[in-house]
mmCIF file of C-alpha atoms in Angstrom:
data_model
loop_
_atom_site.group_PDB
_atom_site.id
_atom_site.type_symbol
_atom_site.label_atom_id
_atom_site.label_comp_id
_atom_site.label_asym_id
_atom_site.label_seq_id
_atom_site.Cartn_x
_atom_site.Cartn_y
_atom_site.Cartn_z
ATOM 1 C CA UNK E 1 166.591 143.867 167.130
ATOM 2 C CA UNK E 2 168.348 146.575 169.086
ATOM 3 C CA UNK E 3 169.595 150.004 168.090
ATOM 4 C CA UNK E 4 172.530 150.841 170.361
ATOM 5 C CA UNK E 5 173.682 154.453 170.240
ATOM 6 C CA UNK E 6 175.916 155.610 173.072
ATOM 7 C CA UNK E 7 175.567 159.106 174.475
ATOM 8 C CA UNK E 8 178.048 161.853 175.207
ATOM 9 C CA UNK E 9 181.312 162.698 173.485
ATOM 10 C CA UNK E 10 182.488 159.082 173.825
ATOM 11 C CA UNK E 11 179.320 157.883 172.116
ATOM 12 C CA UNK E 12 179.943 159.745 168.857
ATOM 13 C CA UNK E 13 181.824 156.757 167.432
ATOM 14 C CA UNK E 14 178.707 154.560 167.850
ATOM 15 C CA UNK E 15 176.466 157.130 166.203
ATOM 16 C CA UNK E 16 178.672 157.471 163.122
ATOM 17 C CA UNK E 17 180.009 153.936 162.712
ATOM 18 C CA UNK E 18 176.600 152.293 163.087
ATOM 19 C CA UNK E 19 176.299 152.483 159.286
ATOM 20 C CA UNK E 20 179.524 150.505 158.908
ATOM 21 C CA UNK E 21 178.543 147.770 161.320
ATOM 22 C CA UNK E 22 174.974 147.159 160.134
ATOM 23 C CA UNK E 23 173.072 149.667 162.234
ATOM 24 C CA UNK E 24 169.612 150.481 160.983
ATOM 25 C CA UNK E 25 169.702 154.199 161.757
ATOM 26 C CA UNK E 26 171.241 157.003 163.747
ATOM 27 C CA UNK E 27 169.899 160.287 165.023
ATOM 28 C CA UNK E 28 171.083 163.784 164.196
ATOM 29 C CA UNK E 29 170.094 167.145 165.612
ATOM 30 C CA UNK E 30 168.478 169.619 163.237
ATOM 31 C CA UNK E 31 170.880 172.301 164.406
ATOM 32 C CA UNK E 32 173.708 172.792 166.855
ATOM 33 C CA UNK E 33 172.563 173.356 170.423
ATOM 34 C CA UNK E 34 169.205 171.623 169.933
ATOM 35 C CA UNK E 35 170.010 167.976 170.617
ATOM 36 C CA UNK E 36 167.661 165.288 171.879
ATOM 37 C CA UNK E 37 170.590 163.451 173.520
ATOM 38 C CA UNK E 38 174.096 164.399 174.697
ATOM 39 C CA UNK E 39 176.747 163.845 172.033
ATOM 40 C CA UNK E 40 174.300 163.787 169.163
ATOM 41 C CA UNK E 41 175.885 165.173 165.985
ATOM 42 C CA UNK E 42 174.011 167.599 163.781
ATOM 43 C CA UNK E 43 172.514 166.357 160.527
ATOM 44 C CA UNK E 44 174.896 168.693 158.719
ATOM 45 C CA UNK E 45 177.922 167.077 160.420
ATOM 46 C CA UNK E 46 176.607 163.578 159.723
ATOM 47 C CA UNK E 47 176.077 164.300 156.033
ATOM 48 C CA UNK E 48 178.811 166.823 155.207
ATOM 49 C CA UNK E 49 181.620 166.271 157.721
ATOM 50 C CA UNK E 50 181.331 162.504 158.217
ATOM 51 C CA UNK E 51 179.853 161.666 154.797
ATOM 52 C CA UNK E 52 177.415 159.352 156.591
ATOM 53 C CA UNK E 53 175.543 158.186 153.478
ATOM 54 C CA UNK E 54 178.758 156.733 152.048
ATOM 55 C CA UNK E 55 179.789 154.750 155.142
ATOM 56 C CA UNK E 56 179.466 151.002 154.671
ATOM 57 C CA UNK E 57 181.068 147.674 155.611
ATOM 58 C CA UNK E 58 184.231 148.396 153.580
ATOM 59 C CA UNK E 59 184.824 151.879 155.023
ATOM 60 C CA UNK E 60 188.223 152.172 156.738
ATOM 61 C CA UNK E 61 188.253 153.886 160.127
ATOM 62 C CA UNK E 62 190.845 156.465 161.175
ATOM 63 C CA UNK E 63 190.835 159.005 163.952
ATOM 64 C CA UNK E 64 192.641 161.331 166.276
ATOM 65 C CA UNK E 65 193.244 159.964 169.775
ATOM 66 C CA UNK E 66 193.353 162.485 172.600
ATOM 67 C CA UNK E 67 191.815 163.827 175.781
ATOM 68 C CA UNK E 68 190.314 166.388 175.420
ATOM 69 C CA UNK E 69 189.491 165.959 171.736
ATOM 70 C CA UNK E 70 186.429 168.054 170.860
ATOM 71 C CA UNK E 71 188.585 170.998 169.768
ATOM 72 C CA UNK E 72 190.484 169.035 167.095
ATOM 73 C CA UNK E 73 190.207 170.247 163.505
ATOM 74 C CA UNK E 74 191.637 166.955 162.191
ATOM 75 C CA UNK E 75 188.248 165.391 161.339
ATOM 76 C CA UNK E 76 187.457 168.411 159.123
ATOM 77 C CA UNK E 77 190.841 168.208 157.405
ATOM 78 C CA UNK E 78 190.957 164.460 156.828
ATOM 79 C CA UNK E 79 187.290 163.856 155.992
ATOM 80 C CA UNK E 80 187.437 166.647 153.409
ATOM 81 C CA UNK E 81 190.588 165.109 151.917
ATOM 82 C CA UNK E 82 189.061 161.607 151.933
ATOM 83 C CA UNK E 83 185.984 162.906 150.126
ATOM 84 C CA UNK E 84 188.018 164.773 147.475
ATOM 85 C CA UNK E 85 190.214 161.719 146.889
ATOM 86 C CA UNK E 86 187.150 159.409 146.731
ATOM 87 C CA UNK E 87 188.756 157.354 149.525
ATOM 88 C CA UNK E 88 186.341 155.088 151.388
ATOM 89 C CA UNK E 89 187.387 156.161 154.864
ATOM 90 C CA UNK E 90 186.158 158.044 157.903
ATOM 91 C CA UNK E 91 188.186 160.099 160.382
ATOM 92 C CA UNK E 92 186.767 160.505 163.887
ATOM 93 C CA UNK E 93 187.619 162.412 167.062
ATOM 94 C CA UNK E 94 188.335 159.686 169.627
ATOM 95 C CA UNK E 95 188.114 160.647 173.302
ATOM 96 C CA UNK E 96 190.458 158.122 174.903
ATOM 97 C CA UNK E 97 191.588 157.748 178.521
ATOM 98 C CA UNK E 98 193.788 154.667 178.119
ATOM 99 C CA UNK E 99 195.494 154.118 174.749
ATOM 100 C CA UNK E 100 196.333 150.433 175.313
ATOM 101 C CA UNK E 101 192.731 149.615 176.282
ATOM 102 C CA UNK E 102 191.394 151.525 173.290
ATOM 103 C CA UNK E 103 193.721 149.768 170.827
ATOM 104 C CA UNK E 104 192.873 146.355 172.300
ATOM 105 C CA UNK E 105 189.146 147.079 172.054
ATOM 106 C CA UNK E 106 189.307 148.443 168.500
ATOM 107 C CA UNK E 107 191.821 145.985 167.062
ATOM 108 C CA UNK E 108 189.873 144.808 164.014
ATOM 109 C CA UNK E 109 191.335 145.420 160.532
ATOM 110 C CA UNK E 110 188.600 148.049 160.008
ATOM 111 C CA UNK E 111 190.606 150.468 162.191
ATOM 112 C CA UNK E 112 193.639 151.340 160.077
ATOM 113 C CA UNK E 113 195.356 154.439 161.415
ATOM 114 C CA UNK E 114 195.411 157.119 164.053
ATOM 115 C CA UNK E 115 196.804 160.534 164.800
ATOM 116 C CA UNK E 116 197.803 161.171 168.399
ATOM 117 C CA UNK E 117 197.498 164.368 170.369
ATOM 118 C CA UNK E 118 198.034 165.413 173.964
ATOM 119 C CA UNK E 119 198.304 163.605 176.353
ATOM 120 C CA UNK E 120 198.783 160.329 174.457
ATOM 121 C CA UNK E 121 201.854 160.814 172.248
ATOM 122 C CA UNK E 122 204.200 158.960 174.630
ATOM 123 C CA UNK E 123 201.661 156.308 175.673
ATOM 124 C CA UNK E 124 200.939 155.650 171.998
ATOM 125 C CA UNK E 125 204.628 154.999 171.378
ATOM 126 C CA UNK E 126 204.584 152.258 174.030
ATOM 127 C CA UNK E 127 201.720 150.488 172.216
ATOM 128 C CA UNK E 128 203.485 150.281 168.842
ATOM 129 C CA UNK E 129 204.949 147.065 167.460
ATOM 130 C CA UNK E 130 207.508 149.076 165.505
ATOM 131 C CA UNK E 131 208.629 152.698 165.859
ATOM 132 C CA UNK E 132 210.297 154.864 163.244
ATOM 133 C CA UNK E 133 213.838 155.856 164.366
ATOM 134 C CA UNK E 134 212.975 159.572 164.397
ATOM 135 C CA UNK E 135 209.926 158.987 166.616
ATOM 136 C CA UNK E 136 212.059 156.796 168.869
ATOM 137 C CA UNK E 137 214.673 159.573 169.184
ATOM 138 C CA UNK E 138 211.973 162.175 169.917
ATOM 139 C CA UNK E 139 210.313 159.847 172.437
ATOM 140 C CA UNK E 140 206.784 160.364 171.125
ATOM 141 C CA UNK E 141 204.595 159.554 168.145
ATOM 142 C CA UNK E 142 202.092 161.670 166.268
ATOM 143 C CA UNK E 143 200.611 158.990 164.009
ATOM 144 C CA UNK E 144 200.255 155.228 163.712
ATOM 145 C CA UNK E 145 199.556 153.105 160.673
ATOM 146 C CA UNK E 146 198.246 149.554 161.006
ATOM 147 C CA UNK E 147 199.942 147.234 158.515
ATOM 148 C CA UNK E 148 197.223 145.424 156.543
ATOM 149 C CA UNK E 149 199.349 142.290 156.186
ATOM 150 C CA UNK E 150 199.733 141.511 159.885
ATOM 151 C CA UNK E 151 197.955 144.214 161.904
ATOM 152 C CA UNK E 152 201.183 145.525 163.437
ATOM 153 C CA UNK E 153 201.115 149.139 164.576
ATOM 154 C CA UNK E 154 203.916 151.300 163.174
ATOM 155 C CA UNK E 155 204.509 154.625 164.956
ATOM 156 C CA UNK E 156 205.843 157.810 163.374
ATOM 157 C CA UNK E 157 206.401 161.384 164.466
ATOM 158 C CA UNK E 158 205.780 164.006 161.803
ATOM 159 C CA UNK E 159 205.263 166.935 164.187
ATOM 160 C CA UNK E 160 208.933 167.822 163.990
ATOM 161 C CA UNK E 161 208.587 168.700 160.289
ATOM 162 C CA UNK E 162 206.160 171.504 161.083
ATOM 163 C CA UNK E 163 208.258 172.667 164.028
ATOM 164 C CA UNK E 164 211.415 172.860 161.920
ATOM 165 C CA UNK E 165 209.611 174.724 159.132
ATOM 166 C CA UNK E 166 208.261 177.274 161.637
ATOM 167 C CA UNK E 167 211.694 177.765 163.224
ATOM 168 C CA UNK E 168 213.331 178.164 159.822
ATOM 169 C CA UNK E 169 210.741 180.725 158.813
ATOM 170 C CA UNK E 170 211.299 182.574 162.078
ATOM 171 C CA UNK E 171 215.052 182.603 161.470
ATOM 172 C CA UNK E 172 214.497 184.225 158.094
ATOM 173 C CA UNK E 173 215.120 181.131 156.032
ATOM 174 C CA UNK E 174 212.684 178.995 154.199
ATOM 175 C CA UNK E 175 212.192 175.296 154.242
ATOM 176 C CA UNK E 176 215.016 173.650 152.355
ATOM 177 C CA UNK E 177 212.569 171.022 151.146
ATOM 178 C CA UNK E 178 210.589 173.642 149.255
ATOM 179 C CA UNK E 179 213.355 175.586 147.525
ATOM 180 C CA UNK E 180 216.484 173.423 147.568
ATOM 181 C CA UNK E 181 218.448 175.840 149.804
ATOM 182 C CA UNK E 182 220.357 174.889 152.919
ATOM 183 C CA UNK E 183 218.415 175.187 156.150
ATOM 184 C CA UNK E 184 219.496 177.879 158.619
ATOM 185 C CA UNK E 185 219.421 175.018 161.147
ATOM 186 C CA UNK E 186 221.871 172.853 159.190
ATOM 187 C CA UNK E 187 224.573 171.541 161.492
ATOM 188 C CA UNK E 188 222.916 172.818 164.692
#
């Protein structure tokens, strides 16, 4: 038997997903800054952020694809939401150089959706089987869902919603979606 745990920021996925793929154990640092290997998560992150004890063969894998990625708050947001909703999923920071290579390597049905951040929003669009018309018009995606029926990757861009809301707020209006009023950007 072998226990394979990769090191560094790229190795985090192996340290967390080992529980999903039959790994016997992983290692966690007692506290931040005192690691026995580069990329080792803290015990607190393993247990609280990544809900390590609940990860198993049926856990669905999601993540944010970017480079750099260590600064992303998305794992905190999504893993907290997954836990509160009792959803059997994990959301990981994924340090990726080449989106196409990553998606080909991690193409199993276990990997079901991704968020995209800089610099991969345009490269991610090129890897999609289908692209939402708004994302196509923008020329970039911010998230991808893998269809369970056939594994096709469907790309969307939802960043524009936040941008429009911020612009509307700055113009003195409020989001028309929240109060039924007409957007100050209507017709522009």
